[in-house]
Amino acid sequence: MNLQANYEQIPLKEYAERAYLDYSMYVVLDRALPFVGDGLKPVQRRIVYAMSELGLAASAKPKKSARTIGDVIGKFHPHGDTSCYEAMVLMAQPFSYRYPLVDGQGNFGSPDDPKSFAAMRYTESKLSPIAEALLGELGQGTVDWVPNFDGTLEEPSWLPARVPHVLLNGSMGIAVGMATDIPPHNLRELASACIRLLDEPEATVAQLCEHVQGPDYPTEAEIITPRAELLAMYENGSGSVRARAVYVREEGNIVITALPHQVSPSKILEQIAAQMRAKKLPMIEDLRDESDHENPIRLVLVPRSSRVDADELMPHLFATTDLEKSFRVNLNMIGLDGRPQVKDLKKILNEWLAFRTQTVTRRLNHRLAKVERRLHLLEGLRIAYLNLDEVIRIIRTEEEPKPVLMARFGLSEEQTDYILETRLRQLARLEEMKINAERDQLEEERARINVLLKSPAKLKNLIKDELRLDAEKYGDARRSPLVEREAAQALDESALVASEPVTVVLSRKGWIRAAKGHDVDAEGLSYREGDGLLAVAKARTTQQVAVIDATGRSYSTPAHTLPSARGNGEPLTGRFTPPAGASFDALVAGDNDTRLILATDFGYGFVTRFEALTGRNKAGKQIISLSDGAKVLAPQVTADPARDRIVVVTTEGHLLMFSVAELPELDKGKGNKLIEVPKKQLAEGERVAGIAVVAEGKGEVTMYAGARKLTLKWADLVEYGGNRATRGGLLPRGLRRVERIETTA
């Protein structure tokens, strides 16, 4: 016997494809995306329905959540109890849902940690009043009923929502290959837009946005997205919304009173504290959380002084923390056709109104059928009343009274059954007035329903009236104010660093460090074996430091990022990538507008702004063009190029002083000749030993030649004055082998 005979055989590839497709469709249609009609995912719908079946209305006493969840997963949702409870908790959190559907008692989490809720055996829950807007019409023939998972019960395929709940509380979900991110909205605004669309079916999205101003989150944080972007979002069904925390000034402190949706206060404090630890927020002295029952959000920032401008500081915090947050919007949902689609605002409201119209029509038809049945039964009762003695006689004497009654009085089977089910005592008590009064009332109702069903205009008016009623009953004022603002920008890093004096020290082998203060003995610092001092620069922590290598390339880094002078520092090759074999020869610090003189030992130079030396490129940038064999001299700062003098000295003792104004101001290049060094002397090794800048009338310089040094005051320097590019005057004999020069006053 073939054991395989009873089994269907399909290729593994086909099975895998089918299984994955089935799973994908299940996730899309039955798990992740809400339905446009009631705005609920299946698990949410089942929770709300099961709670209504348990009698947990808003007016009822709450029941243990475990009891409710047990009922949900036992009857309708055969999945994990934990995830089912989490879905219920979400619907109960006032900080997660704009209009919570569940009223929870006990620990249902906090904005700090929404998932810190107590176990379901400890919490109690019931439905909130607004859930009635989803459930009120359930038993009125408004929904299709489908078998539950085991076919023993029936559950509604959707809930007859009286309000556009899909936009009311919004939804988030990740399906296979698609996601949904629907923000919450204000009920009154949505109702107003629906009424406008009923009155004007041709209304554009822009016109509907006159009513629906934008999302309305369960928080007072500002929505700062420009109006045009919000409009584009509603037109395309996708985009983003930017929300920003709200703060006030209170006795010199900055108090944050509202945070964007789903932002944790403790995370905000952590983010700010991390910046304080990294010394990137010198303007804040202290921060604390003063949140309590009355003030759910109250974060206090204590500025270092009264001079700190909150309007400058806060944009930086908005840009660097979650105080300003962007929310993705993707209006993806399952439409009336049962397919997922990203819809614009008009399409959503149109589809919901179509759903609502169908629901109301079904409700009216259901009621009409009930009224007509009751009228039919009343007609039977009336006939029984008019022939009471005969009816009682037939019932008492006949073995089979039903066919006799039907034949004798022309009653229908339903009417006869109703008469026979009514006790004789009650039949005897029938009063024509009461029967006629009920009949008149029902006929009036039937006529009213028929008018509504036959007149689309009157049906529209009924829907509008119900929307107005629900908006009045469940609606409230907008919580999230709409304030158009530019996206916040972080402050420049230098603005966030306390301005303190530092001395930057560069060693001969290219190791850099920064010592606190300007009174630092750079020579006396410890150096690695075989290394020593090359250059020193006085700076402030808010400034940049620039180094120039042997190829004339410049590299820059913020002074506050340099390592402490307690150790040996760090090699510059770790921060920058100079050309192979290039050494670092010069060091300078300053503000962007600081004027510097850059020169080479071949006797060429120019004036430049410090900004020209700075850049983010790790490979640096070419700043000074060097001839073969030329070296960069230590740059010199000139405070007033128009009045300052430059003193140039060669290794052979030629000294020249001329005005800085004679030099060109360039961003990069070779520059002009400073002092004449004939080609022959250049070839023999004469070089420029150094340059110094002196103030007109009061400057002095000191030259070092071996163990000897010479200080020249302004009166002495005047004798060496001349024009740029001349040979200059000779120094006294014995001081002609100059090694370096420096400004001493």
PDB file of C-alpha atoms in Angstrom, residues 122-228:
ATOM      1  CA  TYR A 122      -3.085  43.578  39.898  1.00  0.00           C
ATOM      2  CA  THR A 123      -4.945  46.043  37.671  1.00  0.00           C
ATOM      3  CA  GLU A 124      -8.620  46.642  37.051  1.00  0.00           C
ATOM      4  CA  SER A 125     -10.287  48.029  33.979  1.00  0.00           C
ATOM      5  CA  LYS A 126     -13.529  48.994  32.297  1.00  0.00           C
ATOM      6  CA  LEU A 127     -14.464  50.881  29.155  1.00  0.00           C
ATOM      7  CA  SER A 128     -14.275  54.665  29.060  1.00  0.00           C
ATOM      8  CA  PRO A 129     -17.326  56.764  28.023  1.00  0.00           C
ATOM      9  CA  ILE A 130     -16.031  57.372  24.459  1.00  0.00           C
ATOM     10  CA  ALA A 131     -16.019  53.586  23.797  1.00  0.00           C
ATOM     11  CA  GLU A 132     -19.790  53.964  23.557  1.00  0.00           C
ATOM     12  CA  ALA A 133     -19.208  55.790  20.251  1.00  0.00           C
ATOM     13  CA  LEU A 134     -17.785  52.500  18.920  1.00  0.00           C
ATOM     14  CA  LEU A 135     -20.219  50.085  20.574  1.00  0.00           C
ATOM     15  CA  GLY A 136     -23.537  51.915  20.929  1.00  0.00           C
ATOM     16  CA  GLU A 137     -25.063  50.632  17.693  1.00  0.00           C
ATOM     17  CA  LEU A 138     -23.650  47.100  17.859  1.00  0.00           C
ATOM     18  CA  GLY A 139     -26.904  45.231  18.408  1.00  0.00           C
ATOM     19  CA  GLN A 140     -28.816  47.146  15.752  1.00  0.00           C
ATOM     20  CA  GLY A 141     -28.009  45.154  12.620  1.00  0.00           C
ATOM     21  CA  THR A 142     -25.092  47.440  11.768  1.00  0.00           C
ATOM     22  CA  VAL A 143     -22.287  44.899  11.472  1.00  0.00           C
ATOM     23  CA  ASP A 144     -21.470  41.610   9.818  1.00  0.00           C
ATOM     24  CA  TRP A 145     -20.854  38.789  12.236  1.00  0.00           C
ATOM     25  CA  VAL A 146     -18.156  36.197  11.566  1.00  0.00           C
ATOM     26  CA  PRO A 147     -17.346  32.964  13.397  1.00  0.00           C
ATOM     27  CA  ASN A 148     -14.607  33.176  16.039  1.00  0.00           C
ATOM     28  CA  PHE A 149     -11.439  31.093  15.748  1.00  0.00           C
ATOM     29  CA  ASP A 150     -13.060  27.824  16.847  1.00  0.00           C
ATOM     30  CA  GLY A 151     -16.469  28.476  15.316  1.00  0.00           C
ATOM     31  CA  THR A 152     -18.344  28.303  18.636  1.00  0.00           C
ATOM     32  CA  LEU A 153     -19.189  31.994  18.814  1.00  0.00           C
ATOM     33  CA  GLU A 154     -19.618  34.935  16.515  1.00  0.00           C
ATOM     34  CA  GLU A 155     -17.709  38.205  16.657  1.00  0.00           C
ATOM     35  CA  PRO A 156     -18.219  41.470  14.788  1.00  0.00           C
ATOM     36  CA  SER A 157     -15.988  41.949  11.754  1.00  0.00           C
ATOM     37  CA  TRP A 158     -15.847  45.654  12.689  1.00  0.00           C
ATOM     38  CA  LEU A 159     -17.466  48.040  15.179  1.00  0.00           C
ATOM     39  CA  PRO A 160     -20.122  50.582  14.111  1.00  0.00           C
ATOM     40  CA  ALA A 161     -18.090  53.692  14.894  1.00  0.00           C
ATOM     41  CA  ARG A 162     -20.070  56.925  15.207  1.00  0.00           C
ATOM     42  CA  VAL A 163     -16.841  58.975  14.866  1.00  0.00           C
ATOM     43  CA  PRO A 164     -13.828  58.715  12.471  1.00  0.00           C
ATOM     44  CA  HIS A 165     -11.793  56.827  15.058  1.00  0.00           C
ATOM     45  CA  VAL A 166      -9.012  55.911  12.591  1.00  0.00           C
ATOM     46  CA  LEU A 167      -7.816  59.544  12.778  1.00  0.00           C
ATOM     47  CA  LEU A 168      -9.027  60.172  16.310  1.00  0.00           C
ATOM     48  CA  ASN A 169      -6.493  58.072  18.219  1.00  0.00           C
ATOM     49  CA  GLY A 170      -4.245  57.293  15.290  1.00  0.00           C
ATOM     50  CA  SER A 171      -2.340  54.049  14.925  1.00  0.00           C
ATOM     51  CA  MET A 172       1.168  52.632  14.609  1.00  0.00           C
ATOM     52  CA  GLY A 173       2.094  49.325  13.118  1.00  0.00           C
ATOM     53  CA  ILE A 174       4.674  47.496  11.066  1.00  0.00           C
ATOM     54  CA  ALA A 175       3.396  45.066   8.460  1.00  0.00           C
ATOM     55  CA  VAL A 176       5.388  43.129   5.872  1.00  0.00           C
ATOM     56  CA  GLY A 177       6.783  45.655   3.424  1.00  0.00           C
ATOM     57  CA  MET A 178       4.689  48.493   4.749  1.00  0.00           C
ATOM     58  CA  ALA A 179       4.006  50.437   7.911  1.00  0.00           C
ATOM     59  CA  THR A 180       1.384  52.746   9.306  1.00  0.00           C
ATOM     60  CA  ASP A 181       1.948  55.896  11.352  1.00  0.00           C
ATOM     61  CA  ILE A 182      -1.323  57.746  11.828  1.00  0.00           C
ATOM     62  CA  PRO A 183      -1.149  60.636  14.317  1.00  0.00           C
ATOM     63  CA  PRO A 184      -4.087  61.399  16.659  1.00  0.00           C
ATOM     64  CA  HIS A 185      -6.465  64.281  15.865  1.00  0.00           C
ATOM     65  CA  ASN A 186      -9.038  66.426  17.599  1.00  0.00           C
ATOM     66  CA  LEU A 187     -12.593  65.068  17.560  1.00  0.00           C
ATOM     67  CA  ARG A 188     -14.273  68.447  17.122  1.00  0.00           C
ATOM     68  CA  GLU A 189     -12.027  69.319  14.171  1.00  0.00           C
ATOM     69  CA  LEU A 190     -12.666  65.947  12.505  1.00  0.00           C
ATOM     70  CA  ALA A 191     -16.436  66.216  13.019  1.00  0.00           C
ATOM     71  CA  SER A 192     -16.386  69.730  11.538  1.00  0.00           C
ATOM     72  CA  ALA A 193     -14.420  68.469   8.479  1.00  0.00           C
ATOM     73  CA  CYS A 194     -16.850  65.563   7.995  1.00  0.00           C
ATOM     74  CA  ILE A 195     -19.822  67.952   8.080  1.00  0.00           C
ATOM     75  CA  ARG A 196     -18.067  70.205   5.542  1.00  0.00           C
ATOM     76  CA  LEU A 197     -17.495  67.201   3.263  1.00  0.00           C
ATOM     77  CA  LEU A 198     -21.145  66.149   3.547  1.00  0.00           C
ATOM     78  CA  ASP A 199     -22.216  69.667   2.609  1.00  0.00           C
ATOM     79  CA  GLU A 200     -19.558  70.097  -0.083  1.00  0.00           C
ATOM     80  CA  PRO A 201     -18.518  66.744  -1.608  1.00  0.00           C
ATOM     81  CA  GLU A 202     -16.149  68.622  -3.961  1.00  0.00           C
ATOM     82  CA  ALA A 203     -14.180  70.230  -1.081  1.00  0.00           C
ATOM     83  CA  THR A 204     -10.397  69.957  -1.520  1.00  0.00           C
ATOM     84  CA  VAL A 205      -7.899  68.722   1.033  1.00  0.00           C
ATOM     85  CA  ALA A 206      -6.814  72.352   1.563  1.00  0.00           C
ATOM     86  CA  GLN A 207     -10.418  73.310   2.393  1.00  0.00           C
ATOM     87  CA  LEU A 208     -10.744  70.355   4.791  1.00  0.00           C
ATOM     88  CA  CYS A 209      -7.511  71.502   6.443  1.00  0.00           C
ATOM     89  CA  GLU A 210      -9.320  74.696   7.438  1.00  0.00           C
ATOM     90  CA  HIS A 211     -11.077  72.427   9.932  1.00  0.00           C
ATOM     91  CA  VAL A 212      -8.371  69.788  10.597  1.00  0.00           C
ATOM     92  CA  GLN A 213      -5.540  72.136  11.550  1.00  0.00           C
ATOM     93  CA  GLY A 214      -3.059  69.332  12.159  1.00  0.00           C
ATOM     94  CA  PRO A 215      -2.443  66.382  14.488  1.00  0.00           C
ATOM     95  CA  ASP A 216      -3.481  66.781  18.129  1.00  0.00           C
ATOM     96  CA  TYR A 217      -1.303  64.754  20.479  1.00  0.00           C
ATOM     97  CA  PRO A 218      -2.166  63.993  24.115  1.00  0.00           C
ATOM     98  CA  THR A 219       0.428  66.555  25.220  1.00  0.00           C
ATOM     99  CA  GLU A 220       0.647  70.358  25.263  1.00  0.00           C
ATOM    100  CA  ALA A 221       3.912  70.401  23.277  1.00  0.00           C
ATOM    101  CA  GLU A 222       3.924  72.724  20.254  1.00  0.00           C
ATOM    102  CA  ILE A 223       3.574  71.411  16.713  1.00  0.00           C
ATOM    103  CA  ILE A 224       6.064  73.586  14.832  1.00  0.00           C
ATOM    104  CA  THR A 225       5.731  72.121  11.332  1.00  0.00           C
ATOM    105  CA  PRO A 226       4.952  74.883   8.796  1.00  0.00           C
ATOM    106  CA  ARG A 227       1.376  75.024   7.501  1.00  0.00           C
ATOM    107  CA  ALA A 228       2.469  74.236   3.938  1.00  0.00           C
TER     108      ALA A 228
END
